[in-house]
């Protein structure tokens, strides 16, 4: 007796479908990683913008920024309203990222920068230029450069 018709898929058909699914999933995962990186960098930029607003609020409330500082743990940046923002920035930056904070000698200018974003580069925000992609924070003059 001869079989003329079989039900089901051949091995080749199954392997082709599995290969197509594998290729599609690798494309989707690569796109998700790019989106995740951009999202983390956007979160850092948003936190820096929030830092800009909070420093301005502090300045409005206290008439000055206090003492000249070159660290994120002293002066105006030691205020409790900044601790959550600092934590958010460092949580969303790449591992080993650093955050630089500075005011000038008169404590009237300030700048905050974050290095090692997941997408690469450094972002900086200050009270004279707004926020932008930059090299470093000038800890003497309290500006982005």
mmCIF file of N, CA and C in Angstrom:
data_model
loop_
_atom_site.group_PDB
_atom_site.id
_atom_site.type_symbol
_atom_site.label_atom_id
_atom_site.label_comp_id
_atom_site.label_asym_id
_atom_site.label_seq_id
_atom_site.Cartn_x
_atom_site.Cartn_y
_atom_site.Cartn_z
ATOM 1 N N UNK A 1 0.818 -1.161 0.000
ATOM 2 C CA UNK A 1 0.000 0.000 0.000
ATOM 3 C C UNK A 1 0.882 1.251 0.000
ATOM 4 N N UNK A 2 0.555 2.174 -0.820
ATOM 5 C CA UNK A 2 1.338 3.374 -1.008
ATOM 6 C C UNK A 2 0.627 4.576 -0.402
ATOM 7 N N UNK A 3 1.393 5.374 0.383
ATOM 8 C CA UNK A 3 0.809 6.595 0.957
ATOM 9 C C UNK A 3 0.922 7.698 -0.085
ATOM 10 N N UNK A 4 -0.166 8.349 -0.343
ATOM 11 C CA UNK A 4 -0.146 9.397 -1.351
ATOM 12 C C UNK A 4 -0.230 10.784 -0.743
ATOM 13 N N UNK A 5 -0.760 10.883 0.432
ATOM 14 C CA UNK A 5 -0.928 12.209 1.027
ATOM 15 C C UNK A 5 -0.624 12.140 2.524
ATOM 16 N N UNK A 6 0.234 13.072 2.982
ATOM 17 C CA UNK A 6 0.541 13.124 4.409
ATOM 18 C C UNK A 6 0.109 14.470 4.962
ATOM 19 N N UNK A 7 -0.313 14.467 6.177
ATOM 20 C CA UNK A 7 -0.702 15.704 6.857
ATOM 21 C C UNK A 7 0.482 16.234 7.648
ATOM 22 N N UNK A 8 0.567 17.584 7.763
ATOM 23 C CA UNK A 8 1.628 18.199 8.549
ATOM 24 C C UNK A 8 2.638 18.912 7.677
ATOM 25 N N UNK A 9 3.696 19.366 8.351
ATOM 26 C CA UNK A 9 4.729 20.145 7.673
ATOM 27 C C UNK A 9 5.988 19.314 7.528
ATOM 28 N N UNK A 10 6.736 19.600 6.497
ATOM 29 C CA UNK A 10 8.013 18.913 6.331
ATOM 30 C C UNK A 10 9.049 19.581 7.228
ATOM 31 N N UNK A 11 10.139 18.907 7.411
ATOM 32 C CA UNK A 11 11.213 19.435 8.246
ATOM 33 C C UNK A 11 11.773 20.729 7.660
ATOM 34 N N UNK A 12 11.908 20.799 6.374
ATOM 35 C CA UNK A 12 12.419 22.007 5.719
ATOM 36 C C UNK A 12 11.487 23.181 5.963
ATOM 37 N N UNK A 13 10.205 22.988 5.851
ATOM 38 C CA UNK A 13 9.242 24.072 6.090
ATOM 39 C C UNK A 13 9.343 24.590 7.526
ATOM 40 N N UNK A 14 9.466 23.687 8.466
ATOM 41 C CA UNK A 14 9.596 24.096 9.867
ATOM 42 C C UNK A 14 10.894 24.866 10.108
ATOM 43 N N UNK A 15 11.992 24.416 9.520
ATOM 44 C CA UNK A 15 13.265 25.109 9.688
ATOM 45 C C UNK A 15 13.238 26.504 9.069
ATOM 46 N N UNK A 16 12.584 26.655 7.928
ATOM 47 C CA UNK A 16 12.472 27.967 7.294
ATOM 48 C C UNK A 16 11.678 28.916 8.182
ATOM 49 N N UNK A 17 10.583 28.460 8.746
ATOM 50 C CA UNK A 17 9.761 29.296 9.626
ATOM 51 C C UNK A 17 10.549 29.690 10.876
ATOM 52 N N UNK A 18 11.272 28.752 11.459
ATOM 53 C CA UNK A 18 12.073 29.049 12.646
ATOM 54 C C UNK A 18 13.164 30.062 12.317
ATOM 55 N N UNK A 19 13.797 29.940 11.166
ATOM 56 C CA UNK A 19 14.834 30.890 10.758
ATOM 57 C C UNK A 19 14.252 32.286 10.569
ATOM 58 N N UNK A 20 13.093 32.389 9.957
ATOM 59 C CA UNK A 20 12.443 33.688 9.757
ATOM 60 C C UNK A 20 12.099 34.323 11.096
ATOM 61 N N UNK A 21 11.565 33.543 12.015
ATOM 62 C CA UNK A 21 11.232 34.061 13.345
ATOM 63 C C UNK A 21 12.498 34.540 14.059
ATOM 64 N N UNK A 22 13.580 33.799 13.946
ATOM 65 C CA UNK A 22 14.842 34.204 14.565
ATOM 66 C C UNK A 22 15.371 35.512 14.009
ATOM 67 N N UNK A 23 15.310 35.677 12.697
ATOM 68 C CA UNK A 23 15.776 36.920 12.068
ATOM 69 C C UNK A 23 14.917 38.095 12.506
ATOM 70 N N UNK A 24 13.613 37.929 12.498
ATOM 71 C CA UNK A 24 12.713 39.010 12.913
ATOM 72 C C UNK A 24 12.921 39.387 14.375
ATOM 73 N N UNK A 25 13.108 38.401 15.231
ATOM 74 C CA UNK A 25 13.294 38.714 16.653
ATOM 75 C C UNK A 25 14.612 39.445 16.894
ATOM 76 N N UNK A 26 15.661 39.115 16.144
ATOM 77 C CA UNK A 26 16.930 39.829 16.329
ATOM 78 C C UNK A 26 16.810 41.285 15.890
ATOM 79 N N UNK A 27 16.052 41.554 14.838
ATOM 80 C CA UNK A 27 15.836 42.932 14.389
ATOM 81 C C UNK A 27 15.049 43.708 15.437
ATOM 82 N N UNK A 28 14.022 43.098 15.987
ATOM 83 C CA UNK A 28 13.198 43.760 17.002
ATOM 84 C C UNK A 28 14.012 44.038 18.262
ATOM 85 N N UNK A 29 14.806 43.076 18.705
ATOM 86 C CA UNK A 29 15.614 43.277 19.913
ATOM 87 C C UNK A 29 16.657 44.374 19.722
ATOM 88 N N UNK A 30 17.250 44.451 18.544
ATOM 89 C CA UNK A 30 18.214 45.522 18.283
ATOM 90 C C UNK A 30 17.530 46.884 18.335
ATOM 91 N N UNK A 31 16.340 46.976 17.783
ATOM 92 C CA UNK A 31 15.596 48.239 17.815
ATOM 93 C C UNK A 31 15.206 48.612 19.238
ATOM 94 N N UNK A 32 14.843 47.635 20.043
ATOM 95 C CA UNK A 32 14.467 47.909 21.428
ATOM 96 C C UNK A 32 15.655 48.419 22.238
ATOM 97 N N UNK A 33 16.836 47.887 21.993
ATOM 98 C CA UNK A 33 18.022 48.363 22.714
ATOM 99 C C UNK A 33 18.331 49.811 22.379
ATOM 100 N N UNK A 34 18.188 50.184 21.108
ATOM 101 C CA UNK A 34 18.406 51.578 20.711
ATOM 102 C C UNK A 34 17.378 52.478 21.390
ATOM 103 N N UNK A 35 16.121 52.048 21.396
ATOM 104 C CA UNK A 35 15.061 52.843 22.030
ATOM 105 C C UNK A 35 15.292 52.962 23.536
ATOM 106 N N UNK A 36 15.756 51.894 24.163
ATOM 107 C CA UNK A 36 16.027 51.924 25.607
ATOM 108 C C UNK A 36 17.158 52.909 25.920
ATOM 109 N N UNK A 37 18.191 52.912 25.095
ATOM 110 C CA UNK A 37 19.310 53.841 25.279
ATOM 111 C C UNK A 37 18.851 55.282 25.116
ATOM 112 N N UNK A 38 18.082 55.539 24.083
ATOM 113 C CA UNK A 38 17.581 56.900 23.864
ATOM 114 C C UNK A 38 16.661 57.333 24.999
ATOM 115 N N UNK A 39 15.862 56.408 25.508
ATOM 116 C CA UNK A 39 14.976 56.727 26.625
ATOM 117 C C UNK A 39 15.746 57.085 27.883
ATOM 118 N N UNK A 40 16.806 56.335 28.164
ATOM 119 C CA UNK A 40 17.631 56.631 29.340
ATOM 120 C C UNK A 40 18.311 57.988 29.197
ATOM 121 N N UNK A 41 18.827 58.280 28.004
ATOM 122 C CA UNK A 41 19.469 59.579 27.781
ATOM 123 C C UNK A 41 18.460 60.719 27.888
ATOM 124 N N UNK A 42 17.249 60.492 27.399
ATOM 125 C CA UNK A 42 16.205 61.520 27.520
ATOM 126 C C UNK A 42 15.843 61.761 28.973
ATOM 127 N N UNK A 43 15.842 60.697 29.768
ATOM 128 C CA UNK A 43 15.562 60.840 31.193
ATOM 129 C C UNK A 43 16.638 61.685 31.879
ATOM 130 N N UNK A 44 17.897 61.491 31.502
ATOM 131 C CA UNK A 44 18.988 62.296 32.067
ATOM 132 C C UNK A 44 18.815 63.754 31.671
ATOM 133 N N UNK A 45 18.496 63.998 30.410
ATOM 134 C CA UNK A 45 18.305 65.379 29.939
ATOM 135 C C UNK A 45 17.135 66.042 30.661
ATOM 136 N N UNK A 46 16.051 65.286 30.862
ATOM 137 C CA UNK A 46 14.895 65.837 31.578
ATOM 138 C C UNK A 46 15.257 66.154 33.029
ATOM 139 N N UNK A 47 16.052 65.296 33.655
ATOM 140 C CA UNK A 47 16.479 65.545 35.036
ATOM 141 C C UNK A 47 17.374 66.781 35.106
ATOM 142 N N UNK A 48 18.226 66.969 34.113
ATOM 143 C CA UNK A 48 19.058 68.174 34.085
ATOM 144 C C UNK A 48 18.193 69.421 33.923
ATOM 145 N N UNK A 49 17.160 69.320 33.116
ATOM 146 C CA UNK A 49 16.243 70.452 32.953
ATOM 147 C C UNK A 49 15.539 70.733 34.281
ATOM 148 N N UNK A 50 15.153 69.685 35.005
ATOM 149 C CA UNK A 50 14.540 69.841 36.325
ATOM 150 C C UNK A 50 15.532 70.475 37.298
ATOM 151 N N UNK A 51 16.797 70.074 37.203
ATOM 152 C CA UNK A 51 17.843 70.668 38.044
ATOM 153 C C UNK A 51 17.933 72.166 37.769
ATOM 154 N N UNK A 52 17.853 72.547 36.505
ATOM 155 C CA UNK A 52 17.900 73.963 36.133
ATOM 156 C C UNK A 52 16.757 74.725 36.797
ATOM 157 N N UNK A 53 15.571 74.157 36.775
ATOM 158 C CA UNK A 53 14.407 74.792 37.399
ATOM 159 C C UNK A 53 14.582 74.896 38.906
ATOM 160 N N UNK A 54 15.075 73.831 39.536
ATOM 161 C CA UNK A 54 15.242 73.830 40.988
ATOM 162 C C UNK A 54 16.324 74.818 41.439
ATOM 163 N N UNK A 55 17.406 74.934 40.672
ATOM 164 C CA UNK A 55 18.435 75.918 41.034
ATOM 165 C C UNK A 55 17.856 77.322 40.946
ATOM 166 N N UNK A 56 17.056 77.578 39.925
ATOM 167 C CA UNK A 56 16.438 78.899 39.793
ATOM 168 C C UNK A 56 15.477 79.164 40.952
ATOM 169 N N UNK A 57 14.704 78.143 41.356
ATOM 170 C CA UNK A 57 13.820 78.289 42.520
ATOM 171 C C UNK A 57 14.630 78.572 43.786
ATOM 172 N N UNK A 58 15.737 77.852 43.960
ATOM 173 C CA UNK A 58 16.611 78.081 45.110
ATOM 174 C C UNK A 58 17.147 79.509 45.089
ATOM 175 N N UNK A 59 17.558 79.961 43.920
ATOM 176 C CA UNK A 59 18.091 81.316 43.779
ATOM 177 C C UNK A 59 17.024 82.359 44.088
ATOM 178 N N UNK A 60 15.798 82.128 43.634
ATOM 179 C CA UNK A 60 14.702 83.058 43.928
ATOM 180 C C UNK A 60 14.392 83.098 45.422
ATOM 181 N N UNK A 61 14.466 81.949 46.089
ATOM 182 C CA UNK A 61 14.152 81.880 47.518
ATOM 183 C C UNK A 61 15.260 82.445 48.397
ATOM 184 N N UNK A 62 16.512 82.278 47.989
ATOM 185 C CA UNK A 62 17.648 82.625 48.843
ATOM 186 C C UNK A 62 18.471 83.815 48.360
ATOM 187 N N UNK A 63 18.109 84.398 47.257
ATOM 188 C CA UNK A 63 18.793 85.562 46.680
ATOM 189 C C UNK A 63 20.194 85.286 46.144
ATOM 190 N N UNK A 64 20.805 84.182 46.534
ATOM 191 C CA UNK A 64 22.098 83.796 45.958
ATOM 192 C C UNK A 64 22.268 82.292 46.096
ATOM 193 N N UNK A 65 23.315 81.766 45.507
ATOM 194 C CA UNK A 65 23.557 80.325 45.532
ATOM 195 C C UNK A 65 24.413 79.891 46.710
ATOM 196 N N UNK A 66 24.738 80.807 47.588
ATOM 197 C CA UNK A 66 25.562 80.464 48.741
ATOM 198 C C UNK A 66 27.026 80.556 48.404
ATOM 199 N N UNK A 67 27.790 79.564 48.799
ATOM 200 C CA UNK A 67 29.237 79.587 48.593
ATOM 201 C C UNK A 67 29.596 79.029 47.224
ATOM 202 N N UNK A 68 30.783 79.362 46.768
ATOM 203 C CA UNK A 68 31.296 78.799 45.519
ATOM 204 C C UNK A 68 31.609 77.322 45.743
ATOM 205 N N UNK A 69 31.138 76.464 44.849
ATOM 206 C CA UNK A 69 31.361 75.027 45.009
ATOM 207 C C UNK A 69 31.893 74.428 43.716
ATOM 208 N N UNK A 70 32.562 73.299 43.864
ATOM 209 C CA UNK A 70 33.052 72.548 42.712
ATOM 210 C C UNK A 70 32.693 71.076 42.852
ATOM 211 N N UNK A 71 31.647 70.792 43.627
ATOM 212 C CA UNK A 71 31.214 69.416 43.836
ATOM 213 C C UNK A 71 29.698 69.372 43.968
ATOM 214 N N UNK A 72 29.116 68.226 43.663
ATOM 215 C CA UNK A 72 27.658 68.076 43.740
ATOM 216 C C UNK A 72 27.175 67.824 45.162
ATOM 217 N N UNK A 73 28.090 67.730 46.125
ATOM 218 C CA UNK A 73 27.703 67.415 47.498
ATOM 219 C C UNK A 73 27.801 68.609 48.433
ATOM 220 N N UNK A 74 27.975 69.803 47.889
ATOM 221 C CA UNK A 74 28.092 70.962 48.768
ATOM 222 C C UNK A 74 27.356 72.157 48.188
ATOM 223 N N UNK A 75 27.214 73.174 49.017
ATOM 224 C CA UNK A 75 26.551 74.401 48.574
ATOM 225 C C UNK A 75 25.110 74.178 48.160
ATOM 226 N N UNK A 76 24.706 74.866 47.123
ATOM 227 C CA UNK A 76 23.332 74.778 46.636
ATOM 228 C C UNK A 76 22.968 73.349 46.240
ATOM 229 N N UNK A 77 23.937 72.579 45.754
ATOM 230 C CA UNK A 77 23.660 71.231 45.273
ATOM 231 C C UNK A 77 23.494 70.220 46.398
ATOM 232 N N UNK A 78 23.814 70.608 47.642
ATOM 233 C CA UNK A 78 23.600 69.738 48.794
ATOM 234 C C UNK A 78 22.177 69.853 49.320
ATOM 235 N N UNK A 79 21.409 70.793 48.786
ATOM 236 C CA UNK A 79 20.019 70.978 49.200
ATOM 237 C C UNK A 79 19.231 69.692 48.930
ATOM 238 N N UNK A 80 18.283 69.376 49.806
ATOM 239 C CA UNK A 80 17.527 68.121 49.694
ATOM 240 C C UNK A 80 16.750 68.004 48.391
ATOM 241 N N UNK A 81 16.364 69.110 47.791
ATOM 242 C CA UNK A 81 15.584 69.023 46.548
ATOM 243 C C UNK A 81 16.405 68.480 45.383
ATOM 244 N N UNK A 82 17.724 68.414 45.530
ATOM 245 C CA UNK A 82 18.570 67.925 44.447
ATOM 246 C C UNK A 82 18.960 66.462 44.582
ATOM 247 N N UNK A 83 18.812 65.881 45.774
ATOM 248 C CA UNK A 83 19.269 64.507 45.985
ATOM 249 C C UNK A 83 18.524 63.515 45.099
ATOM 250 N N UNK A 84 17.222 63.672 44.961
ATOM 251 C CA UNK A 84 16.443 62.768 44.111
ATOM 252 C C UNK A 84 16.804 62.955 42.636
ATOM 253 N N UNK A 85 17.034 64.191 42.238
ATOM 254 C CA UNK A 85 17.414 64.454 40.845
ATOM 255 C C UNK A 85 18.772 63.827 40.546
ATOM 256 N N UNK A 86 19.739 63.971 41.470
ATOM 257 C CA UNK A 86 21.060 63.358 41.278
ATOM 258 C C UNK A 86 20.943 61.847 41.162
ATOM 259 N N UNK A 87 20.132 61.250 42.025
ATOM 260 C CA UNK A 87 19.958 59.800 41.987
ATOM 261 C C UNK A 87 19.350 59.362 40.657
ATOM 262 N N UNK A 88 18.364 60.098 40.162
ATOM 263 C CA UNK A 88 17.735 59.781 38.882
ATOM 264 C C UNK A 88 18.735 59.889 37.739
ATOM 265 N N UNK A 89 19.529 60.940 37.754
ATOM 266 C CA UNK A 89 20.525 61.136 36.693
ATOM 267 C C UNK A 89 21.510 59.975 36.669
ATOM 268 N N UNK A 90 22.073 59.636 37.814
ATOM 269 C CA UNK A 90 23.089 58.590 37.856
ATOM 270 C C UNK A 90 22.510 57.205 37.610
ATOM 271 N N UNK A 91 21.230 56.998 37.937
ATOM 272 C CA UNK A 91 20.596 55.710 37.665
ATOM 273 C C UNK A 91 20.373 55.497 36.174
ATOM 274 N N UNK A 92 20.145 56.561 35.431
ATOM 275 C CA UNK A 92 19.862 56.434 34.006
ATOM 276 C C UNK A 92 21.074 56.644 33.118
ATOM 277 N N UNK A 93 22.178 57.089 33.674
ATOM 278 C CA UNK A 93 23.407 57.236 32.890
ATOM 279 C C UNK A 93 24.104 55.877 32.818
ATOM 280 N N UNK A 94 25.124 55.797 32.016
ATOM 281 C CA UNK A 94 25.870 54.549 31.883
ATOM 282 C C UNK A 94 26.615 54.240 33.180
ATOM 283 N N UNK A 95 26.927 52.962 33.419
ATOM 284 C CA UNK A 95 27.706 52.619 34.611
ATOM 285 C C UNK A 95 29.029 53.385 34.627
ATOM 286 N N UNK A 96 29.389 53.901 35.772
ATOM 287 C CA UNK A 96 30.620 54.672 35.899
ATOM 288 C C UNK A 96 30.473 56.137 35.529
ATOM 289 N N UNK A 97 29.250 56.575 35.281
ATOM 290 C CA UNK A 97 29.026 57.977 34.910
ATOM 291 C C UNK A 97 29.363 58.888 36.078
ATOM 292 N N UNK A 98 29.785 60.089 35.748
ATOM 293 C CA UNK A 98 30.083 61.077 36.775
ATOM 294 C C UNK A 98 29.229 62.313 36.559
ATOM 295 N N UNK A 99 28.961 62.996 37.641
ATOM 296 C CA UNK A 99 28.174 64.221 37.595
ATOM 297 C C UNK A 99 29.027 65.331 38.189
ATOM 298 N N UNK A 100 29.162 66.430 37.451
ATOM 299 C CA UNK A 100 29.959 67.569 37.908
ATOM 300 C C UNK A 100 29.044 68.746 38.189
ATOM 301 N N UNK A 101 29.241 69.402 39.310
ATOM 302 C CA UNK A 101 28.460 70.585 39.678
ATOM 303 C C UNK A 101 29.435 71.692 40.068
ATOM 304 N N UNK A 102 29.114 72.915 39.679
ATOM 305 C CA UNK A 102 30.012 74.025 40.012
ATOM 306 C C UNK A 102 29.266 75.342 40.035
ATOM 307 N N UNK A 103 29.736 76.253 40.868
ATOM 308 C CA UNK A 103 29.309 77.652 40.827
ATOM 309 C C UNK A 103 30.572 78.497 40.716
ATOM 310 N N UNK A 104 30.428 79.720 40.229
ATOM 311 C CA UNK A 104 31.599 80.590 40.112
ATOM 312 C C UNK A 104 31.950 81.191 41.471
ATOM 313 N N UNK A 105 32.988 82.005 41.509
ATOM 314 C CA UNK A 105 33.476 82.556 42.781
ATOM 315 C C UNK A 105 32.469 83.469 43.463
ATOM 316 N N UNK A 106 31.549 84.064 42.714
ATOM 317 C CA UNK A 106 30.524 84.914 43.319
ATOM 318 C C UNK A 106 29.247 84.136 43.605
ATOM 319 N N UNK A 107 29.229 82.848 43.256
ATOM 320 C CA UNK A 107 28.063 81.982 43.428
ATOM 321 C C UNK A 107 26.840 82.547 42.718
ATOM 322 N N UNK A 108 27.061 83.168 41.576
ATOM 323 C CA UNK A 108 25.935 83.677 40.789
ATOM 324 C C UNK A 108 25.738 82.871 39.512
ATOM 325 N N UNK A 109 26.767 82.176 39.054
ATOM 326 C CA UNK A 109 26.669 81.298 37.889
ATOM 327 C C UNK A 109 26.831 79.864 38.359
ATOM 328 N N UNK A 110 26.180 78.949 37.684
ATOM 329 C CA UNK A 110 26.271 77.551 38.063
ATOM 330 C C UNK A 110 26.210 76.690 36.809
ATOM 331 N N UNK A 111 26.696 75.465 36.932
ATOM 332 C CA UNK A 111 26.656 74.498 35.839
ATOM 333 C C UNK A 111 26.637 73.088 36.412
ATOM 334 N N UNK A 112 25.925 72.194 35.730
ATOM 335 C CA UNK A 112 25.874 70.782 36.098
ATOM 336 C C UNK A 112 26.069 69.976 34.825
ATOM 337 N N UNK A 113 26.966 69.005 34.862
ATOM 338 C CA UNK A 113 27.218 68.155 33.700
ATOM 339 C C UNK A 113 27.211 66.694 34.077
ATOM 340 N N UNK A 114 26.850 65.847 33.117
ATOM 341 C CA UNK A 114 26.836 64.400 33.322
ATOM 342 C C UNK A 114 27.632 63.764 32.191
ATOM 343 N N UNK A 115 28.641 62.985 32.558
ATOM 344 C CA UNK A 115 29.426 62.286 31.548
ATOM 345 C C UNK A 115 28.930 60.859 31.408
ATOM 346 N N UNK A 116 29.331 60.228 30.349
ATOM 347 C CA UNK A 116 29.063 58.805 30.099
ATOM 348 C C UNK A 116 27.581 58.479 30.020
ATOM 349 N N UNK A 117 26.883 59.201 29.170
ATOM 350 C CA UNK A 117 25.511 58.812 28.891
ATOM 351 C C UNK A 117 25.526 57.503 28.120
ATOM 352 N N UNK A 118 24.436 56.755 28.164
ATOM 353 C CA UNK A 118 24.387 55.475 27.478
ATOM 354 C C UNK A 118 24.537 55.638 25.975
ATOM 355 N N UNK A 119 24.061 56.759 25.440
ATOM 356 C CA UNK A 119 24.207 57.024 24.012
ATOM 357 C C UNK A 119 25.528 57.682 23.667
ATOM 358 N N UNK A 120 26.376 57.901 24.646
ATOM 359 C CA UNK A 120 27.667 58.547 24.428
ATOM 360 C C UNK A 120 27.578 60.048 24.622
ATOM 361 N N UNK A 121 28.670 60.645 24.992
ATOM 362 C CA UNK A 121 28.722 62.092 25.128
ATOM 363 C C UNK A 121 28.469 62.582 26.535
ATOM 364 N N UNK A 122 28.525 63.900 26.671
ATOM 365 C CA UNK A 122 28.314 64.581 27.938
ATOM 366 C C UNK A 122 27.260 65.652 27.740
ATOM 367 N N UNK A 123 26.338 65.770 28.691
ATOM 368 C CA UNK A 123 25.326 66.826 28.641
ATOM 369 C C UNK A 123 25.558 67.761 29.799
ATOM 370 N N UNK A 124 25.339 69.022 29.559
ATOM 371 C CA UNK A 124 25.600 70.044 30.562
ATOM 372 C C UNK A 124 24.452 71.050 30.564
ATOM 373 N N UNK A 125 24.144 71.582 31.732
ATOM 374 C CA UNK A 125 23.131 72.633 31.856
ATOM 375 C C UNK A 125 23.716 73.727 32.743
ATOM 376 N N UNK A 126 23.481 74.984 32.363
ATOM 377 C CA UNK A 126 23.925 76.096 33.200
ATOM 378 C C UNK A 126 22.908 77.225 33.132
ATOM 379 N N UNK A 127 23.130 78.283 33.907
ATOM 380 C CA UNK A 127 22.134 79.355 33.960
ATOM 381 C C UNK A 127 22.320 80.403 32.873
ATOM 382 N N UNK A 128 23.347 80.277 32.049
ATOM 383 C CA UNK A 128 23.527 81.284 31.004
ATOM 384 C C UNK A 128 23.210 80.773 29.608
ATOM 385 N N UNK A 129 23.421 79.481 29.357
ATOM 386 C CA UNK A 129 23.244 78.957 28.009
ATOM 387 C C UNK A 129 22.148 77.914 27.887
ATOM 388 N N UNK A 130 21.524 77.518 28.970
ATOM 389 C CA UNK A 130 20.549 76.432 28.901
ATOM 390 C C UNK A 130 21.262 75.096 28.945
ATOM 391 N N UNK A 131 20.730 74.085 28.264
ATOM 392 C CA UNK A 131 21.391 72.780 28.287
ATOM 393 C C UNK A 131 21.754 72.359 26.879
ATOM 394 N N UNK A 132 22.849 71.647 26.783
ATOM 395 C CA UNK A 132 23.351 71.232 25.487
ATOM 396 C C UNK A 132 24.406 70.151 25.648
ATOM 397 N N UNK A 133 24.728 69.508 24.537
ATOM 398 C CA UNK A 133 25.794 68.518 24.544
ATOM 399 C C UNK A 133 27.114 69.270 24.585
ATOM 400 N N UNK A 134 27.947 68.925 25.542
ATOM 401 C CA UNK A 134 29.166 69.703 25.749
ATOM 402 C C UNK A 134 30.325 68.793 26.111
ATOM 403 N N UNK A 135 31.457 69.403 26.345
ATOM 404 C CA UNK A 135 32.628 68.648 26.763
ATOM 405 C C UNK A 135 32.680 68.482 28.265
ATOM 406 N N UNK A 136 32.815 69.583 28.985
ATOM 407 C CA UNK A 136 32.993 69.519 30.436
ATOM 408 C C UNK A 136 32.315 70.695 31.121
ATOM 409 N N UNK A 137 32.304 70.626 32.445
ATOM 410 C CA UNK A 137 31.841 71.743 33.265
ATOM 411 C C UNK A 137 33.074 72.504 33.733
ATOM 412 N N UNK A 138 33.099 73.801 33.506
ATOM 413 C CA UNK A 138 34.188 74.659 33.982
ATOM 414 C C UNK A 138 33.935 74.918 35.465
ATOM 415 N N UNK A 139 34.696 74.233 36.322
ATOM 416 C CA UNK A 139 34.448 74.327 37.763
ATOM 417 C C UNK A 139 34.914 75.645 38.364
ATOM 418 N N UNK A 140 35.684 76.428 37.646
ATOM 419 C CA UNK A 140 36.123 77.729 38.147
ATOM 420 C C UNK A 140 35.069 78.792 37.862
ATOM 421 N N UNK A 141 34.539 78.775 36.653
ATOM 422 C CA UNK A 141 33.600 79.817 36.241
ATOM 423 C C UNK A 141 32.131 79.401 36.300
ATOM 424 N N UNK A 142 31.846 78.143 36.598
ATOM 425 C CA UNK A 142 30.466 77.695 36.718
ATOM 426 C C UNK A 142 29.689 77.750 35.417
ATOM 427 N N UNK A 143 30.320 77.364 34.314
ATOM 428 C CA UNK A 143 29.648 77.352 33.010
ATOM 429 C C UNK A 143 29.976 76.065 32.264
ATOM 430 N N UNK A 144 29.134 75.743 31.296
ATOM 431 C CA UNK A 144 29.391 74.610 30.409
ATOM 432 C C UNK A 144 30.350 75.058 29.314
ATOM 433 N N UNK A 145 31.220 74.180 28.899
ATOM 434 C CA UNK A 145 32.119 74.520 27.791
ATOM 435 C C UNK A 145 32.248 73.376 26.819
#
